[in-house]
JSON list of C-alpha atoms and ligand atoms in Angstrom, two decimals:
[
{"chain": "Z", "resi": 134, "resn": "UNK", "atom": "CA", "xyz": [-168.98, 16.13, 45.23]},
{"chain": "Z", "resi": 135, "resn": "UNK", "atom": "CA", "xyz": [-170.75, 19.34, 45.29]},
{"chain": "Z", "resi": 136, "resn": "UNK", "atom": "CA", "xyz": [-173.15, 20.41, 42.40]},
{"chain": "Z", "resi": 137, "resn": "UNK", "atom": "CA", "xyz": [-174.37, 23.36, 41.37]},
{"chain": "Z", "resi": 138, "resn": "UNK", "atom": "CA", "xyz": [-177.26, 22.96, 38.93]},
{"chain": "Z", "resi": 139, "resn": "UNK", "atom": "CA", "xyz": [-178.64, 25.89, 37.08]},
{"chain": "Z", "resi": 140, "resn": "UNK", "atom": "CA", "xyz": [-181.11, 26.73, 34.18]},
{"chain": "Z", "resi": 141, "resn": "UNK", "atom": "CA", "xyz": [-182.83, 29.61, 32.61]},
{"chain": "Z", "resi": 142, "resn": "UNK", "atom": "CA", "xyz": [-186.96, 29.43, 31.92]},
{"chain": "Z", "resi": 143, "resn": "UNK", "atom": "CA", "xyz": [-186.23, 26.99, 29.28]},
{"chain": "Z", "resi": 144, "resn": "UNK", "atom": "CA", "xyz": [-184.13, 24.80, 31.10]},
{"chain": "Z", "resi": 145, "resn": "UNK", "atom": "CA", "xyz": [-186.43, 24.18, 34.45]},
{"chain": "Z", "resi": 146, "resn": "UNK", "atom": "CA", "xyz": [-187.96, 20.75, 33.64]},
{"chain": "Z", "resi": 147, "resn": "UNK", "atom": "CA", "xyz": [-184.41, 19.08, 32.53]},
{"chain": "Z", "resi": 148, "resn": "UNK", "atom": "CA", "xyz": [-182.61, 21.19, 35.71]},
{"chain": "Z", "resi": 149, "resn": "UNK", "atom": "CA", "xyz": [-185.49, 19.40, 37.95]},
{"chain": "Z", "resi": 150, "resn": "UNK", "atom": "CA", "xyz": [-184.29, 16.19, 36.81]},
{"chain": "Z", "resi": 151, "resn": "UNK", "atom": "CA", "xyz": [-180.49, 16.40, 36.54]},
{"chain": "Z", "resi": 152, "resn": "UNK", "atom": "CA", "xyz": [-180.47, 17.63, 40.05]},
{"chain": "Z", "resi": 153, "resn": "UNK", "atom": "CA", "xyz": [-182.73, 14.67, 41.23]},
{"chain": "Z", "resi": 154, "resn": "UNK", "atom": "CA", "xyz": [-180.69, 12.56, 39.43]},
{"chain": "Z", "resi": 155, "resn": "UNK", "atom": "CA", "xyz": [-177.19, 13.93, 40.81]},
{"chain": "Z", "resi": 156, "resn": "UNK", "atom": "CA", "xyz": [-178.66, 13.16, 44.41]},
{"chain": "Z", "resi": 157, "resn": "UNK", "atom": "CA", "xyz": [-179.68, 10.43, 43.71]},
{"chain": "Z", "resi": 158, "resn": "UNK", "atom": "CA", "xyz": [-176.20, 9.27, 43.11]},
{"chain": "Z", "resi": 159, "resn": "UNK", "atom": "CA", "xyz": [-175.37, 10.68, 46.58]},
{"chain": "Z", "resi": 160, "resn": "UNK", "atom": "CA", "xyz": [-173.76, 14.12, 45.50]},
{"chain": "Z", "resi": 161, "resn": "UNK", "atom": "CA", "xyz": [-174.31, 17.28, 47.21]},
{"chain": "Z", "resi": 162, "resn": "UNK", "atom": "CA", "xyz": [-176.82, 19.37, 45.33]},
{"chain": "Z", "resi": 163, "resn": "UNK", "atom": "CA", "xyz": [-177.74, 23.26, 44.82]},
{"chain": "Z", "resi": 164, "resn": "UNK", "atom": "CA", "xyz": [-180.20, 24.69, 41.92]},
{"chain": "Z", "resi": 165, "resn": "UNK", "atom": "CA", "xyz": [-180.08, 27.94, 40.61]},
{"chain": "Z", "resi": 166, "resn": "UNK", "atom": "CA", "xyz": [-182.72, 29.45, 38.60]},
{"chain": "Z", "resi": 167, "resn": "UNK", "atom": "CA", "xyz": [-186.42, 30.10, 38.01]},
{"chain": "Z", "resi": 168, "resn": "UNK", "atom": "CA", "xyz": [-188.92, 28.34, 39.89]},
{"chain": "Z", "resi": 169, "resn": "UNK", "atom": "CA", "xyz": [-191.40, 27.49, 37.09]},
{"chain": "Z", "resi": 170, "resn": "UNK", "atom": "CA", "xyz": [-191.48, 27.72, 33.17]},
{"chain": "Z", "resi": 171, "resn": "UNK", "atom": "CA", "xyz": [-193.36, 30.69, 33.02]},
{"chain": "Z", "resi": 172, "resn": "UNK", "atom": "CA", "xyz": [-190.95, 33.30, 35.03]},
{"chain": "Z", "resi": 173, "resn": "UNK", "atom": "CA", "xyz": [-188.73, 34.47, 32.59]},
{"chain": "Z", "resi": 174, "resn": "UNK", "atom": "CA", "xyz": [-184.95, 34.49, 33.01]},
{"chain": "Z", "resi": 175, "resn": "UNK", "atom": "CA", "xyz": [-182.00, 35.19, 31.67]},
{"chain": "Z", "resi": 176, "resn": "UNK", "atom": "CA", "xyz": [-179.71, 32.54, 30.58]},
{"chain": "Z", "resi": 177, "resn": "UNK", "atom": "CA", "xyz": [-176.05, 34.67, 31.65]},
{"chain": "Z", "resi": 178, "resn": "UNK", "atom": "CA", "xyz": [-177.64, 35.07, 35.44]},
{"chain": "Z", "resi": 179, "resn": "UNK", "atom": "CA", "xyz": [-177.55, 31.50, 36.09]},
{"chain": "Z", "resi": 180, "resn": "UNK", "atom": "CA", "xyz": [-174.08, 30.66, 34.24]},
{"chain": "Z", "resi": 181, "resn": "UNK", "atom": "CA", "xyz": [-172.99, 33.37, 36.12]},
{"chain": "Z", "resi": 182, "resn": "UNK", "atom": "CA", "xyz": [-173.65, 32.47, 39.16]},
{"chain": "Z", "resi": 183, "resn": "UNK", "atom": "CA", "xyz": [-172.99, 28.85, 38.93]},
{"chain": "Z", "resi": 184, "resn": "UNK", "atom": "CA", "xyz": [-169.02, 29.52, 36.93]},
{"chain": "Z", "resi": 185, "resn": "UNK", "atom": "CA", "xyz": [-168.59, 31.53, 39.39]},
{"chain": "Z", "resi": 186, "resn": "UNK", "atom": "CA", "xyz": [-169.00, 28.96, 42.29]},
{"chain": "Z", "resi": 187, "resn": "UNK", "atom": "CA", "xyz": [-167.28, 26.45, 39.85]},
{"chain": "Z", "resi": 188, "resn": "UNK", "atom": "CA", "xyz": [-164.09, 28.95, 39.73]},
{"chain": "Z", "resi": 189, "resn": "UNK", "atom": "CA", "xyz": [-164.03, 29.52, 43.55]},
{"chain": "Z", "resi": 190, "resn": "UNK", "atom": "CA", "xyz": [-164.39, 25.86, 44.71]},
{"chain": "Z", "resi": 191, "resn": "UNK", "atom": "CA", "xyz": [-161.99, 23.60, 43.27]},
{"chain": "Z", "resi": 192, "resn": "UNK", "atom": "CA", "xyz": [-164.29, 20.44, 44.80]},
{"chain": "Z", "resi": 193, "resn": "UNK", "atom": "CA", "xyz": [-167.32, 21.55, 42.63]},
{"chain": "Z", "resi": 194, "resn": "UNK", "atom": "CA", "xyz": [-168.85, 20.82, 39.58]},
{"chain": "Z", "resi": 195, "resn": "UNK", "atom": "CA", "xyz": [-171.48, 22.96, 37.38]},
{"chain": "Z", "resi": 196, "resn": "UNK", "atom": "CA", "xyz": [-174.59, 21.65, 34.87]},
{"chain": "Z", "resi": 197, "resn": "UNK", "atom": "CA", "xyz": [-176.54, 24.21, 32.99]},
{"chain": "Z", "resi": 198, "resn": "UNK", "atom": "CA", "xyz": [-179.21, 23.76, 30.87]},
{"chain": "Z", "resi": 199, "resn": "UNK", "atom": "CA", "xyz": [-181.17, 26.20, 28.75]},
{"chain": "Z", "resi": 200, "resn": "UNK", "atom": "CA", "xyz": [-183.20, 25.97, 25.17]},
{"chain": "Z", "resi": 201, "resn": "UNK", "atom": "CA", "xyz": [-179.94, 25.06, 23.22]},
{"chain": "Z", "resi": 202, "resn": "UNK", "atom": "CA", "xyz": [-176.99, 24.71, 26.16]},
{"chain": "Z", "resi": 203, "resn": "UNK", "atom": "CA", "xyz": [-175.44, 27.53, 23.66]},
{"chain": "Z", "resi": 204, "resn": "UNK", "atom": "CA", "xyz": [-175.93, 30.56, 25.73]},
{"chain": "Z", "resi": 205, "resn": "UNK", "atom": "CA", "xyz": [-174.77, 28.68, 28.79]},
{"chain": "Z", "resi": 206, "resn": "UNK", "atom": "CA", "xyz": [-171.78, 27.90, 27.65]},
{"chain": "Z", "resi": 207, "resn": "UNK", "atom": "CA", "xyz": [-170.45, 30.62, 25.98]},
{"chain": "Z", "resi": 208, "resn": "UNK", "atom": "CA", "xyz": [-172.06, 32.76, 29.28]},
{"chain": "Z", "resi": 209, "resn": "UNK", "atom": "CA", "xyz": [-170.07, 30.77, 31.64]},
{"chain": "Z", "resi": 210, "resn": "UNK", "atom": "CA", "xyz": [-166.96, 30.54, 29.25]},
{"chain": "Z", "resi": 211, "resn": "UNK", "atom": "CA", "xyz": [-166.13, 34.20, 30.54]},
{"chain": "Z", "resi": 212, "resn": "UNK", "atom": "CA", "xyz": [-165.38, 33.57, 33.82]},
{"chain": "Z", "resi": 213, "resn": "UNK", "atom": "CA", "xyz": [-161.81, 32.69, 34.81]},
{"chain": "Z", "resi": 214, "resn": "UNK", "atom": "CA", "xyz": [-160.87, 28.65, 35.34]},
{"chain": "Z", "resi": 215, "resn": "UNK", "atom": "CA", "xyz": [-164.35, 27.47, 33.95]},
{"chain": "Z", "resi": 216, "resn": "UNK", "atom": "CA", "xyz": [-164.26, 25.35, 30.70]},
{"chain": "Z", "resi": 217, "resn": "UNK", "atom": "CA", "xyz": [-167.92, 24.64, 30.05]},
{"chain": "Z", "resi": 218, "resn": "UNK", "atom": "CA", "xyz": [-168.58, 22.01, 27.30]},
{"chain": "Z", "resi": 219, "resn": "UNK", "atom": "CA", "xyz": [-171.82, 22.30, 25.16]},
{"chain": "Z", "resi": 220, "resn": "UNK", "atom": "CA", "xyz": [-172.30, 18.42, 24.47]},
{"chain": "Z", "resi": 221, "resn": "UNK", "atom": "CA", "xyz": [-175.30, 16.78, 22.29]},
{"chain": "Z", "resi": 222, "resn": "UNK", "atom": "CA", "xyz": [-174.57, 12.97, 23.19]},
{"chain": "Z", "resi": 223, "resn": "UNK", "atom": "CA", "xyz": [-173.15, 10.50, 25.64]},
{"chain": "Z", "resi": 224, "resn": "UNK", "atom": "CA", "xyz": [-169.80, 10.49, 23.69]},
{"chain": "Z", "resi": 225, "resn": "UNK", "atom": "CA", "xyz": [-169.22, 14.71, 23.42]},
{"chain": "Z", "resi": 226, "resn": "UNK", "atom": "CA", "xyz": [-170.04, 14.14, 27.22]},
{"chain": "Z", "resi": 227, "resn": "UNK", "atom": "CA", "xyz": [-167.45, 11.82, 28.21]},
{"chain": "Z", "resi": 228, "resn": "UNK", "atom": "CA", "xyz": [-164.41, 13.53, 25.74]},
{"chain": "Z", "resi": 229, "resn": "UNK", "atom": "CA", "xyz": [-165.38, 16.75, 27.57]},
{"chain": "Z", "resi": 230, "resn": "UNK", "atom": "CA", "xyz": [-164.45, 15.51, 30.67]},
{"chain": "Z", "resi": 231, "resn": "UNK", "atom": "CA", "xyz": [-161.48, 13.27, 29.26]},
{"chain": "Z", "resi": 232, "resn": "UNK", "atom": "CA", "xyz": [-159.88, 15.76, 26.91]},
{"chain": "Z", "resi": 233, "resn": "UNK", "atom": "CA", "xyz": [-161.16, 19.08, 28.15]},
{"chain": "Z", "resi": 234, "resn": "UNK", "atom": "CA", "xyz": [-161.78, 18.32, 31.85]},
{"chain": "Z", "resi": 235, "resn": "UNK", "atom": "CA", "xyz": [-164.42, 20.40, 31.70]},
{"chain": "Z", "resi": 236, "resn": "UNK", "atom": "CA", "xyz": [-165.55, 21.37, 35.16]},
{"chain": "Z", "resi": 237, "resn": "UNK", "atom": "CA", "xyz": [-168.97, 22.57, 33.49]},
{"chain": "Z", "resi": 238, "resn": "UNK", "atom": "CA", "xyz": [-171.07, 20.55, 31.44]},
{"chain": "Z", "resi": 239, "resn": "UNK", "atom": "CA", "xyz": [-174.22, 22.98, 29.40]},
{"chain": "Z", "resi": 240, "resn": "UNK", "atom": "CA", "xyz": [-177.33, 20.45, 27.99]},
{"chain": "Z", "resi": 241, "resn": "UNK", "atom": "CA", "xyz": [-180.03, 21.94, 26.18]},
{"chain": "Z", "resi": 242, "resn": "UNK", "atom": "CA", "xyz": [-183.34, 21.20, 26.99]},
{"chain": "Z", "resi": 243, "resn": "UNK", "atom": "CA", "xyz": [-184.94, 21.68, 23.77]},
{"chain": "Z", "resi": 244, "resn": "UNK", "atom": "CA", "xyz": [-182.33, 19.39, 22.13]},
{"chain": "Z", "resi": 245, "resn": "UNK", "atom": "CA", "xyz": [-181.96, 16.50, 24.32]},
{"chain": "Z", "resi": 246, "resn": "UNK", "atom": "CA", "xyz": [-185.00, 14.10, 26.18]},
{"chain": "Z", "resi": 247, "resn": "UNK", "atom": "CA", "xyz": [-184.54, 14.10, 29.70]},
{"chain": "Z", "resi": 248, "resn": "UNK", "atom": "CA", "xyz": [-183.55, 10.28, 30.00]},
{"chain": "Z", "resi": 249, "resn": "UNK", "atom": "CA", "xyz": [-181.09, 11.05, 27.07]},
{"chain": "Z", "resi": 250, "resn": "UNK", "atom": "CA", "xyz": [-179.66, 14.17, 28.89]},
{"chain": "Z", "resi": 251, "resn": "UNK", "atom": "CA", "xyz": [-179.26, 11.96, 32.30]},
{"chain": "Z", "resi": 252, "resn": "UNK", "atom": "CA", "xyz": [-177.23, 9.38, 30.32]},
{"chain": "Z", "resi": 253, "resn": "UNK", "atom": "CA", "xyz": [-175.04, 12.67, 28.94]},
{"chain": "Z", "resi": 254, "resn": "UNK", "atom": "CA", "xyz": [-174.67, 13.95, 32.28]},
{"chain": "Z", "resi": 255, "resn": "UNK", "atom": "CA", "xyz": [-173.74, 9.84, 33.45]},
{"chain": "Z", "resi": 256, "resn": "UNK", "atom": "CA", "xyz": [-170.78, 9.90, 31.10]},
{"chain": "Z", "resi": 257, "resn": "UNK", "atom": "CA", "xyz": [-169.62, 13.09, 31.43]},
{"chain": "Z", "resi": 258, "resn": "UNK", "atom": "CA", "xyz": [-169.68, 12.03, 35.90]},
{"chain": "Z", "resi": 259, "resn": "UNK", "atom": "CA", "xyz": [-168.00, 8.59, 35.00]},
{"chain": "Z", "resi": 260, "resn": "UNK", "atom": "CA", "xyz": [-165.03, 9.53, 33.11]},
{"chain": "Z", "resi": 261, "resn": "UNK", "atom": "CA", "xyz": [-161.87, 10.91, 34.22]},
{"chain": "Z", "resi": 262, "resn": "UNK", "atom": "CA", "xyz": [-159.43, 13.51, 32.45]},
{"chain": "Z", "resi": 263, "resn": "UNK", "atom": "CA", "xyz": [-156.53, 12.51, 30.39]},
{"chain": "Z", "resi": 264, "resn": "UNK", "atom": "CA", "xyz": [-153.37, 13.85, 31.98]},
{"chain": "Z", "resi": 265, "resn": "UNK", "atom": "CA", "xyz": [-151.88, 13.50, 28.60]},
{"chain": "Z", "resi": 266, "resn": "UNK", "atom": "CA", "xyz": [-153.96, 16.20, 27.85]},
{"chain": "Z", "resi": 267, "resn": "UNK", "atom": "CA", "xyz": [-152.92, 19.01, 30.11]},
{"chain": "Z", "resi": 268, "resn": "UNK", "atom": "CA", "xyz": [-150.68, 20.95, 27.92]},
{"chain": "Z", "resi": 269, "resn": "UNK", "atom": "CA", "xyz": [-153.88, 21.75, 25.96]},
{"chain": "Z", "resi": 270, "resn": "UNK", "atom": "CA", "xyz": [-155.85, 22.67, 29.18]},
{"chain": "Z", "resi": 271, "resn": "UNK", "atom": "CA", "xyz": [-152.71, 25.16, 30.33]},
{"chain": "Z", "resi": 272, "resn": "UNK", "atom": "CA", "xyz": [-152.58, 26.77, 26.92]},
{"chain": "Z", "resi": 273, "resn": "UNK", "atom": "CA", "xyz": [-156.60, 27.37, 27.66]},
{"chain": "Z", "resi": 274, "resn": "UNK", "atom": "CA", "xyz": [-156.20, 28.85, 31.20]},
{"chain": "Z", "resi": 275, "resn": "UNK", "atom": "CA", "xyz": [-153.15, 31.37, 29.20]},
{"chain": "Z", "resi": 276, "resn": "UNK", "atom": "CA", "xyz": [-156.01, 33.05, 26.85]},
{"chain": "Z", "resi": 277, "resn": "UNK", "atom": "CA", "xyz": [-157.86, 33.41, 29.75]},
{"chain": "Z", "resi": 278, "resn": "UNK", "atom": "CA", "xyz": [-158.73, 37.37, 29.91]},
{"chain": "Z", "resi": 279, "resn": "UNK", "atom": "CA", "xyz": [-156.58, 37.48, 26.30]},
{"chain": "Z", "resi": 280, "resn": "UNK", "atom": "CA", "xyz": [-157.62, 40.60, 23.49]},
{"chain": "Z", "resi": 281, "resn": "UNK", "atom": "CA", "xyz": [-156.52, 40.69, 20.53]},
{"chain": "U", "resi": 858, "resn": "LIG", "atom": "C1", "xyz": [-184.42, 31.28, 25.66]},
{"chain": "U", "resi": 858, "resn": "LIG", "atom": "O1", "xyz": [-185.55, 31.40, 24.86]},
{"chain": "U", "resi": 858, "resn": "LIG", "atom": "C2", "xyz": [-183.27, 30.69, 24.85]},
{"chain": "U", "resi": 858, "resn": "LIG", "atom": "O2", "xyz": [-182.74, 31.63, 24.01]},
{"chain": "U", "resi": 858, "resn": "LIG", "atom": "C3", "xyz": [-182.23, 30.13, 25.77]},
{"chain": "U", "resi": 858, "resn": "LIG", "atom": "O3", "xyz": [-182.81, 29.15, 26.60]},
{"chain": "U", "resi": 858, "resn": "LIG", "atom": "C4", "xyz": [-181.02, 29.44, 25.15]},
{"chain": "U", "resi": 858, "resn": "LIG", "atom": "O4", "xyz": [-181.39, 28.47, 24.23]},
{"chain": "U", "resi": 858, "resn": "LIG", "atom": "C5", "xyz": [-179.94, 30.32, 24.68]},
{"chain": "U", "resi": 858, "resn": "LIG", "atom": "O5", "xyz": [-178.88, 29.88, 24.23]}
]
């Protein structure tokens, strides 16, 4: 499956490793986002473009880490078909994925240890969405662009 692993400053170190980790099990892998720590960037660039990517390829599959995964998600929340999940442990990993079938999973970096994080990103890979669940998911996709 195809990847696309992004991060702002904050994020770098954890993006490093979820990418290494995603190729390691064989996946095809891109990173978007700062080089190094120190070069400052904003968190909606890289949930743009990764949703983005996410919304145009129905094979592909976003991570995004930054400080708190917050940002991230509710960034890449705005674009069309993405349902980003914000998850904290191995468990709000796997749900997202079974009851949300989230095509973008958001980690923060100053939350989670890396080897924690990789186990996160392990469930949420591993498990497979509930079809009994798609109602919910279509009544998602209708607020989609949605005022008040
Ligand atoms: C950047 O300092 C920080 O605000 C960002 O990484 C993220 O936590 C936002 O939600």
């Amino acid at each position: 499956m195809r990847f696309l692993v992004g991060s702002d400053h904050a994020g770098v170190g954890l993006r490093r490793a979820l990418a290494a980790h995603l190729a390691a099990r064989g996946h095809d892998v891109e990173e978007i986002g700062p080089a190094r720590e120190d070069e400052r960037a904003d968190y909606p660039d890289a949930a743009g473009e990764v949703a983005r990517a996410v919304a145009r390829d129905e094979g592909a599959r976003g991570v995004l880490v930054c400080g708190t995964g917050i940002g991230m998600s509710i960034a890449a929340n705005k674009v069309r078909g993405v349902r980003a999940a914000l998850a904290h442990d191995p468990v709000t990993a796997r749900l997202a994925a079974e009851h949300n079938a989230a095509n973008v999973l958001c980690l923060g970096a100053r939350i989670l240890a890396a080897p924690y994080a990789v186990t996160c990103l392990d469930a949420w890979l591993d498990a497979a969405f509930e079809a009994r669940h798609q109602r919910r998911i279509d009544k998602i996709a209708a607020l989609e662009g949605s005022g008040a």
